[in-house]
Amino acid sequence: VSGKYLLESFLKYCPISESQFIAYNDEQINDLPEYKKWFNSNKDIIPEYFGGYARQCFCRKPSSRQDRDHRLGCRYNWWNRNVFRWVKKVFSLKKCIIEHKPDTIIWLDCDCIITKLITDSVINEWFEESGIFYFKGPERKIEELGIVGYRTINIYIQKFIEDYLDIYLSNAFRKLR
């Protein structure tokens, strides 16, 4: 069950009130008008198994994470197959800010597990003097945004989230990789 261990570990190690825990499922994001518009205008790169039109390609290694294993212009590359998941994070942040107006958001992917007590002082240490933090495991070569925090009372962080969302809404993400 997706998120089961995250929720169990959260309840064990996060002594906060229920009003401080917010979770969104796919249906809540899928119903957002901006998300529907984004989804419908990008079906060409969204895999069929997520409701799009992109079919598995006939490239050398169709499931590869490496672009070099795909023909130039292949719509089934790793980036396109996963952008559908990433955009939901951004829409979730926006929805949370609009509906709950929190001072701080800590995003946890549902495959995360909390292993130590998390108090307000621990959270403040994570942020230090910054408006954003993320974790990078010692074995990872790149940053992982499965755990990331935002101080949404910071106007620069609000602008960052707006700009982040605009990368997807404007389709500028199609030029990235």
JSON list of C-alpha atoms in Angstrom, two decimals:
[
{"chain": "A", "resi": 1, "resn": "VAL", "atom": "CA", "xyz": [0.00, 0.00, 0.00]},
{"chain": "A", "resi": 2, "resn": "SER", "atom": "CA", "xyz": [1.51, 3.30, -1.10]},
{"chain": "A", "resi": 3, "resn": "GLY", "atom": "CA", "xyz": [2.52, 5.45, 1.84]},
{"chain": "A", "resi": 4, "resn": "LYS", "atom": "CA", "xyz": [1.72, 2.90, 4.55]},
{"chain": "A", "resi": 5, "resn": "TYR", "atom": "CA", "xyz": [5.21, 2.89, 6.08]},
{"chain": "A", "resi": 6, "resn": "LEU", "atom": "CA", "xyz": [5.56, 6.66, 5.77]},
{"chain": "A", "resi": 7, "resn": "LEU", "atom": "CA", "xyz": [2.32, 7.18, 7.66]},
{"chain": "A", "resi": 8, "resn": "GLU", "atom": "CA", "xyz": [3.22, 4.64, 10.35]},
{"chain": "A", "resi": 9, "resn": "SER", "atom": "CA", "xyz": [6.65, 6.19, 10.86]},
{"chain": "A", "resi": 10, "resn": "PHE", "atom": "CA", "xyz": [5.19, 9.71, 10.80]},
{"chain": "A", "resi": 11, "resn": "LEU", "atom": "CA", "xyz": [2.73, 8.85, 13.56]},
{"chain": "A", "resi": 12, "resn": "LYS", "atom": "CA", "xyz": [5.57, 7.33, 15.60]},
{"chain": "A", "resi": 13, "resn": "TYR", "atom": "CA", "xyz": [8.21, 10.06, 15.23]},
{"chain": "A", "resi": 14, "resn": "CYS", "atom": "CA", "xyz": [6.35, 13.33, 14.59]},
{"chain": "A", "resi": 15, "resn": "PRO", "atom": "CA", "xyz": [4.65, 14.69, 17.73]},
{"chain": "A", "resi": 16, "resn": "ILE", "atom": "CA", "xyz": [2.44, 17.20, 15.95]},
{"chain": "A", "resi": 17, "resn": "SER", "atom": "CA", "xyz": [-1.27, 17.80, 15.81]},
{"chain": "A", "resi": 18, "resn": "GLU", "atom": "CA", "xyz": [-3.51, 16.39, 13.12]},
{"chain": "A", "resi": 19, "resn": "SER", "atom": "CA", "xyz": [-4.01, 19.87, 11.64]},
{"chain": "A", "resi": 20, "resn": "GLN", "atom": "CA", "xyz": [-0.32, 19.94, 10.76]},
{"chain": "A", "resi": 21, "resn": "PHE", "atom": "CA", "xyz": [-0.47, 16.83, 8.59]},
{"chain": "A", "resi": 22, "resn": "ILE", "atom": "CA", "xyz": [-1.81, 17.30, 5.07]},
{"chain": "A", "resi": 23, "resn": "ALA", "atom": "CA", "xyz": [-1.89, 14.59, 2.44]},
{"chain": "A", "resi": 24, "resn": "TYR", "atom": "CA", "xyz": [-3.11, 14.69, -1.12]},
{"chain": "A", "resi": 25, "resn": "ASN", "atom": "CA", "xyz": [-3.97, 11.78, -3.34]},
{"chain": "A", "resi": 26, "resn": "ASP", "atom": "CA", "xyz": [-3.99, 11.71, -7.12]},
{"chain": "A", "resi": 27, "resn": "GLU", "atom": "CA", "xyz": [-7.72, 12.37, -7.41]},
{"chain": "A", "resi": 28, "resn": "GLN", "atom": "CA", "xyz": [-7.42, 15.66, -5.51]},
{"chain": "A", "resi": 29, "resn": "ILE", "atom": "CA", "xyz": [-4.70, 16.86, -7.87]},
{"chain": "A", "resi": 30, "resn": "ASN", "atom": "CA", "xyz": [-6.38, 15.45, -10.98]},
{"chain": "A", "resi": 31, "resn": "ASP", "atom": "CA", "xyz": [-9.44, 17.64, -10.27]},
{"chain": "A", "resi": 32, "resn": "LEU", "atom": "CA", "xyz": [-7.50, 20.92, -10.34]},
{"chain": "A", "resi": 33, "resn": "PRO", "atom": "CA", "xyz": [-8.42, 22.91, -13.49]},
{"chain": "A", "resi": 34, "resn": "GLU", "atom": "CA", "xyz": [-4.79, 23.96, -14.12]},
{"chain": "A", "resi": 35, "resn": "TYR", "atom": "CA", "xyz": [-3.66, 20.35, -13.81]},
{"chain": "A", "resi": 36, "resn": "LYS", "atom": "CA", "xyz": [-6.36, 19.10, -16.19]},
{"chain": "A", "resi": 37, "resn": "LYS", "atom": "CA", "xyz": [-5.26, 21.69, -18.73]},
{"chain": "A", "resi": 38, "resn": "TRP", "atom": "CA", "xyz": [-1.60, 20.68, -18.31]},
{"chain": "A", "resi": 39, "resn": "PHE", "atom": "CA", "xyz": [-2.43, 16.97, -18.59]},
{"chain": "A", "resi": 40, "resn": "ASN", "atom": "CA", "xyz": [-4.54, 17.39, -21.72]},
{"chain": "A", "resi": 41, "resn": "SER", "atom": "CA", "xyz": [-1.93, 19.52, -23.47]},
{"chain": "A", "resi": 42, "resn": "ASN", "atom": "CA", "xyz": [0.86, 17.01, -22.71]},
{"chain": "A", "resi": 43, "resn": "LYS", "atom": "CA", "xyz": [-0.79, 13.67, -23.43]},
{"chain": "A", "resi": 44, "resn": "ASP", "atom": "CA", "xyz": [1.66, 13.10, -26.27]},
{"chain": "A", "resi": 45, "resn": "ILE", "atom": "CA", "xyz": [4.49, 12.49, -23.77]},
{"chain": "A", "resi": 46, "resn": "ILE", "atom": "CA", "xyz": [2.48, 10.92, -20.93]},
{"chain": "A", "resi": 47, "resn": "PRO", "atom": "CA", "xyz": [2.65, 7.11, -21.06]},
{"chain": "A", "resi": 48, "resn": "GLU", "atom": "CA", "xyz": [-0.52, 5.22, -21.94]},
{"chain": "A", "resi": 49, "resn": "TYR", "atom": "CA", "xyz": [-0.46, 3.54, -18.52]},
{"chain": "A", "resi": 50, "resn": "PHE", "atom": "CA", "xyz": [-0.98, 7.03, -16.99]},
{"chain": "A", "resi": 51, "resn": "GLY", "atom": "CA", "xyz": [-3.74, 8.00, -19.44]},
{"chain": "A", "resi": 52, "resn": "GLY", "atom": "CA", "xyz": [-1.61, 9.63, -22.14]},
{"chain": "A", "resi": 53, "resn": "TYR", "atom": "CA", "xyz": [-0.81, 8.67, -25.70]},
{"chain": "A", "resi": 54, "resn": "ALA", "atom": "CA", "xyz": [2.90, 7.81, -25.44]},
{"chain": "A", "resi": 55, "resn": "ARG", "atom": "CA", "xyz": [3.51, 4.16, -26.27]},
{"chain": "A", "resi": 56, "resn": "GLN", "atom": "CA", "xyz": [6.58, 2.18, -25.42]},
{"chain": "A", "resi": 57, "resn": "CYS", "atom": "CA", "xyz": [9.18, 2.91, -28.05]},
{"chain": "A", "resi": 58, "resn": "PHE", "atom": "CA", "xyz": [11.28, 0.54, -30.12]},
{"chain": "A", "resi": 59, "resn": "CYS", "atom": "CA", "xyz": [14.56, 2.14, -29.11]},
{"chain": "A", "resi": 60, "resn": "ARG", "atom": "CA", "xyz": [17.55, 0.07, -28.05]},
{"chain": "A", "resi": 61, "resn": "LYS", "atom": "CA", "xyz": [16.54, 0.04, -24.36]},
{"chain": "A", "resi": 62, "resn": "PRO", "atom": "CA", "xyz": [12.96, 1.38, -24.00]},
{"chain": "A", "resi": 63, "resn": "SER", "atom": "CA", "xyz": [12.98, 1.49, -20.18]},
{"chain": "A", "resi": 64, "resn": "SER", "atom": "CA", "xyz": [16.42, 3.04, -19.89]},
{"chain": "A", "resi": 65, "resn": "ARG", "atom": "CA", "xyz": [17.04, 6.16, -17.82]},
{"chain": "A", "resi": 66, "resn": "GLN", "atom": "CA", "xyz": [19.68, 7.25, -20.34]},
{"chain": "A", "resi": 67, "resn": "ASP", "atom": "CA", "xyz": [18.66, 9.42, -23.27]},
{"chain": "A", "resi": 68, "resn": "ARG", "atom": "CA", "xyz": [21.48, 7.94, -25.33]},
{"chain": "A", "resi": 69, "resn": "ASP", "atom": "CA", "xyz": [19.48, 4.68, -25.39]},
{"chain": "A", "resi": 70, "resn": "HIS", "atom": "CA", "xyz": [16.63, 6.46, -27.21]},
{"chain": "A", "resi": 71, "resn": "ARG", "atom": "CA", "xyz": [16.42, 7.88, -30.70]},
{"chain": "A", "resi": 72, "resn": "LEU", "atom": "CA", "xyz": [16.46, 11.66, -30.96]},
{"chain": "A", "resi": 73, "resn": "GLY", "atom": "CA", "xyz": [12.92, 12.93, -30.45]},
{"chain": "A", "resi": 74, "resn": "CYS", "atom": "CA", "xyz": [11.66, 9.72, -28.81]},
{"chain": "A", "resi": 75, "resn": "ARG", "atom": "CA", "xyz": [8.64, 10.59, -26.66]},
{"chain": "A", "resi": 76, "resn": "TYR", "atom": "CA", "xyz": [9.12, 7.55, -24.41]},
{"chain": "A", "resi": 77, "resn": "ASN", "atom": "CA", "xyz": [12.41, 8.66, -22.87]},
{"chain": "A", "resi": 78, "resn": "TRP", "atom": "CA", "xyz": [12.92, 8.61, -19.09]},
{"chain": "A", "resi": 79, "resn": "TRP", "atom": "CA", "xyz": [12.30, 12.35, -18.67]},
{"chain": "A", "resi": 80, "resn": "ASN", "atom": "CA", "xyz": [8.95, 12.26, -20.45]},
{"chain": "A", "resi": 81, "resn": "ARG", "atom": "CA", "xyz": [7.83, 9.12, -18.63]},
{"chain": "A", "resi": 82, "resn": "ASN", "atom": "CA", "xyz": [8.48, 10.74, -15.25]},
{"chain": "A", "resi": 83, "resn": "VAL", "atom": "CA", "xyz": [7.58, 14.41, -15.75]},
{"chain": "A", "resi": 84, "resn": "PHE", "atom": "CA", "xyz": [3.97, 13.35, -15.17]},
{"chain": "A", "resi": 85, "resn": "ARG", "atom": "CA", "xyz": [4.90, 12.36, -11.61]},
{"chain": "A", "resi": 86, "resn": "TRP", "atom": "CA", "xyz": [7.01, 15.45, -10.89]},
{"chain": "A", "resi": 87, "resn": "VAL", "atom": "CA", "xyz": [4.39, 17.92, -11.97]},
{"chain": "A", "resi": 88, "resn": "LYS", "atom": "CA", "xyz": [1.98, 16.50, -9.39]},
{"chain": "A", "resi": 89, "resn": "LYS", "atom": "CA", "xyz": [4.40, 17.53, -6.62]},
{"chain": "A", "resi": 90, "resn": "VAL", "atom": "CA", "xyz": [4.32, 21.11, -7.81]},
{"chain": "A", "resi": 91, "resn": "PHE", "atom": "CA", "xyz": [0.53, 21.18, -8.08]},
{"chain": "A", "resi": 92, "resn": "SER", "atom": "CA", "xyz": [0.32, 19.66, -4.58]},
{"chain": "A", "resi": 93, "resn": "LEU", "atom": "CA", "xyz": [2.50, 22.45, -3.18]},
{"chain": "A", "resi": 94, "resn": "LYS", "atom": "CA", "xyz": [0.34, 25.08, -4.83]},
{"chain": "A", "resi": 95, "resn": "LYS", "atom": "CA", "xyz": [-2.88, 23.45, -3.60]},
{"chain": "A", "resi": 96, "resn": "CYS", "atom": "CA", "xyz": [-1.53, 23.23, -0.05]},
{"chain": "A", "resi": 97, "resn": "ILE", "atom": "CA", "xyz": [-0.50, 26.89, -0.01]},
{"chain": "A", "resi": 98, "resn": "ILE", "atom": "CA", "xyz": [-3.86, 28.06, -1.35]},
{"chain": "A", "resi": 99, "resn": "GLU", "atom": "CA", "xyz": [-6.00, 25.87, 0.92]},
{"chain": "A", "resi": 100, "resn": "HIS", "atom": "CA", "xyz": [-4.01, 25.87, 4.17]},
{"chain": "A", "resi": 101, "resn": "LYS", "atom": "CA", "xyz": [-1.65, 28.89, 4.03]},
{"chain": "A", "resi": 102, "resn": "PRO", "atom": "CA", "xyz": [1.09, 27.14, 6.04]},
{"chain": "A", "resi": 103, "resn": "ASP", "atom": "CA", "xyz": [4.27, 28.90, 7.16]},
{"chain": "A", "resi": 104, "resn": "THR", "atom": "CA", "xyz": [6.26, 25.76, 6.35]},
{"chain": "A", "resi": 105, "resn": "ILE", "atom": "CA", "xyz": [5.77, 22.78, 4.06]},
{"chain": "A", "resi": 106, "resn": "ILE", "atom": "CA", "xyz": [7.85, 19.64, 4.30]},
{"chain": "A", "resi": 107, "resn": "TRP", "atom": "CA", "xyz": [7.28, 17.38, 1.32]},
{"chain": "A", "resi": 108, "resn": "LEU", "atom": "CA", "xyz": [7.78, 13.67, 1.90]},
{"chain": "A", "resi": 109, "resn": "ASP", "atom": "CA", "xyz": [7.42, 11.21, -0.95]},
{"chain": "A", "resi": 110, "resn": "CYS", "atom": "CA", "xyz": [5.24, 8.28, 0.05]},
{"chain": "A", "resi": 111, "resn": "ASP", "atom": "CA", "xyz": [8.22, 5.90, -0.12]},
{"chain": "A", "resi": 112, "resn": "CYS", "atom": "CA", "xyz": [10.07, 7.80, 2.64]},
{"chain": "A", "resi": 113, "resn": "ILE", "atom": "CA", "xyz": [10.33, 6.38, 6.15]},
{"chain": "A", "resi": 114, "resn": "ILE", "atom": "CA", "xyz": [11.03, 8.51, 9.21]},
{"chain": "A", "resi": 115, "resn": "THR", "atom": "CA", "xyz": [13.52, 6.88, 11.57]},
{"chain": "A", "resi": 116, "resn": "LYS", "atom": "CA", "xyz": [14.11, 9.53, 14.26]},
{"chain": "A", "resi": 117, "resn": "LEU", "atom": "CA", "xyz": [12.05, 11.94, 16.33]},
{"chain": "A", "resi": 118, "resn": "ILE", "atom": "CA", "xyz": [11.27, 15.14, 14.41]},
{"chain": "A", "resi": 119, "resn": "THR", "atom": "CA", "xyz": [10.54, 18.17, 16.58]},
{"chain": "A", "resi": 120, "resn": "ASP", "atom": "CA", "xyz": [10.23, 21.87, 15.75]},
{"chain": "A", "resi": 121, "resn": "SER", "atom": "CA", "xyz": [13.85, 22.39, 16.78]},
{"chain": "A", "resi": 122, "resn": "VAL", "atom": "CA", "xyz": [15.00, 19.62, 14.40]},
{"chain": "A", "resi": 123, "resn": "ILE", "atom": "CA", "xyz": [13.02, 21.23, 11.58]},
{"chain": "A", "resi": 124, "resn": "ASN", "atom": "CA", "xyz": [14.55, 24.63, 12.37]},
{"chain": "A", "resi": 125, "resn": "GLU", "atom": "CA", "xyz": [18.03, 23.03, 12.19]},
{"chain": "A", "resi": 126, "resn": "TRP", "atom": "CA", "xyz": [17.21, 21.64, 8.75]},
{"chain": "A", "resi": 127, "resn": "PHE", "atom": "CA", "xyz": [16.30, 25.10, 7.50]},
{"chain": "A", "resi": 128, "resn": "GLU", "atom": "CA", "xyz": [19.08, 26.95, 9.35]},
{"chain": "A", "resi": 129, "resn": "GLU", "atom": "CA", "xyz": [18.77, 30.46, 7.89]},
{"chain": "A", "resi": 130, "resn": "SER", "atom": "CA", "xyz": [17.44, 29.27, 4.55]},
{"chain": "A", "resi": 131, "resn": "GLY", "atom": "CA", "xyz": [13.95, 29.22, 3.08]},
{"chain": "A", "resi": 132, "resn": "ILE", "atom": "CA", "xyz": [14.42, 25.77, 1.58]},
{"chain": "A", "resi": 133, "resn": "PHE", "atom": "CA", "xyz": [16.17, 22.48, 2.37]},
{"chain": "A", "resi": 134, "resn": "TYR", "atom": "CA", "xyz": [16.52, 19.04, 0.83]},
{"chain": "A", "resi": 135, "resn": "PHE", "atom": "CA", "xyz": [18.24, 15.81, 1.75]},
{"chain": "A", "resi": 136, "resn": "LYS", "atom": "CA", "xyz": [20.82, 13.97, -0.26]},
{"chain": "A", "resi": 137, "resn": "GLY", "atom": "CA", "xyz": [21.71, 10.47, 0.79]},
{"chain": "A", "resi": 138, "resn": "PRO", "atom": "CA", "xyz": [25.40, 9.51, 0.93]},
{"chain": "A", "resi": 139, "resn": "GLU", "atom": "CA", "xyz": [24.96, 6.91, -1.82]},
{"chain": "A", "resi": 140, "resn": "ARG", "atom": "CA", "xyz": [23.17, 9.24, -4.25]},
{"chain": "A", "resi": 141, "resn": "LYS", "atom": "CA", "xyz": [25.05, 10.95, -7.05]},
{"chain": "A", "resi": 142, "resn": "ILE", "atom": "CA", "xyz": [22.36, 13.61, -7.49]},
{"chain": "A", "resi": 143, "resn": "GLU", "atom": "CA", "xyz": [19.95, 15.49, -5.27]},
{"chain": "A", "resi": 144, "resn": "GLU", "atom": "CA", "xyz": [16.71, 13.73, -4.44]},
{"chain": "A", "resi": 145, "resn": "LEU", "atom": "CA", "xyz": [13.62, 15.82, -3.91]},
{"chain": "A", "resi": 146, "resn": "GLY", "atom": "CA", "xyz": [11.70, 13.11, -2.05]},
{"chain": "A", "resi": 147, "resn": "ILE", "atom": "CA", "xyz": [12.27, 15.11, 1.14]},
{"chain": "A", "resi": 148, "resn": "VAL", "atom": "CA", "xyz": [12.25, 18.87, 0.73]},
{"chain": "A", "resi": 149, "resn": "GLY", "atom": "CA", "xyz": [11.13, 21.73, 2.93]},
{"chain": "A", "resi": 150, "resn": "TYR", "atom": "CA", "xyz": [9.85, 25.19, 2.06]},
{"chain": "A", "resi": 151, "resn": "ARG", "atom": "CA", "xyz": [9.35, 28.21, 4.34]},
{"chain": "A", "resi": 152, "resn": "THR", "atom": "CA", "xyz": [6.34, 29.52, 2.47]},
{"chain": "A", "resi": 153, "resn": "ILE", "atom": "CA", "xyz": [6.17, 32.74, 4.49]},
{"chain": "A", "resi": 154, "resn": "ASN", "atom": "CA", "xyz": [9.35, 33.76, 2.66]},
{"chain": "A", "resi": 155, "resn": "ILE", "atom": "CA", "xyz": [8.35, 35.81, -0.41]},
{"chain": "A", "resi": 156, "resn": "TYR", "atom": "CA", "xyz": [11.29, 34.42, -2.38]},
{"chain": "A", "resi": 157, "resn": "ILE", "atom": "CA", "xyz": [10.14, 30.86, -1.71]},
{"chain": "A", "resi": 158, "resn": "GLN", "atom": "CA", "xyz": [6.61, 31.80, -2.79]},
{"chain": "A", "resi": 159, "resn": "LYS", "atom": "CA", "xyz": [8.09, 33.18, -6.02]},
{"chain": "A", "resi": 160, "resn": "PHE", "atom": "CA", "xyz": [10.24, 30.06, -6.43]},
{"chain": "A", "resi": 161, "resn": "ILE", "atom": "CA", "xyz": [7.16, 27.81, -6.19]},
{"chain": "A", "resi": 162, "resn": "GLU", "atom": "CA", "xyz": [5.27, 30.02, -8.67]},
{"chain": "A", "resi": 163, "resn": "ASP", "atom": "CA", "xyz": [8.23, 29.92, -11.09]},
{"chain": "A", "resi": 164, "resn": "TYR", "atom": "CA", "xyz": [8.58, 26.15, -10.56]},
{"chain": "A", "resi": 165, "resn": "LEU", "atom": "CA", "xyz": [4.92, 25.66, -11.48]},
{"chain": "A", "resi": 166, "resn": "ASP", "atom": "CA", "xyz": [5.25, 28.00, -14.46]},
{"chain": "A", "resi": 167, "resn": "ILE", "atom": "CA", "xyz": [7.99, 25.77, -15.92]},
{"chain": "A", "resi": 168, "resn": "TYR", "atom": "CA", "xyz": [5.30, 23.13, -16.32]},
{"chain": "A", "resi": 169, "resn": "LEU", "atom": "CA", "xyz": [2.33, 25.36, -17.21]},
{"chain": "A", "resi": 170, "resn": "SER", "atom": "CA", "xyz": [4.31, 27.16, -19.93]},
{"chain": "A", "resi": 171, "resn": "ASN", "atom": "CA", "xyz": [5.67, 23.84, -21.25]},
{"chain": "A", "resi": 172, "resn": "ALA", "atom": "CA", "xyz": [9.22, 25.15, -20.75]},
{"chain": "A", "resi": 173, "resn": "PHE", "atom": "CA", "xyz": [9.98, 21.78, -19.11]},
{"chain": "A", "resi": 174, "resn": "ARG", "atom": "CA", "xyz": [9.98, 20.26, -22.60]},
{"chain": "A", "resi": 175, "resn": "LYS", "atom": "CA", "xyz": [13.23, 22.10, -23.35]},
{"chain": "A", "resi": 176, "resn": "LEU", "atom": "CA", "xyz": [14.95, 20.82, -20.19]},
{"chain": "A", "resi": 177, "resn": "ARG", "atom": "CA", "xyz": [16.91, 17.57, -19.79]}
]
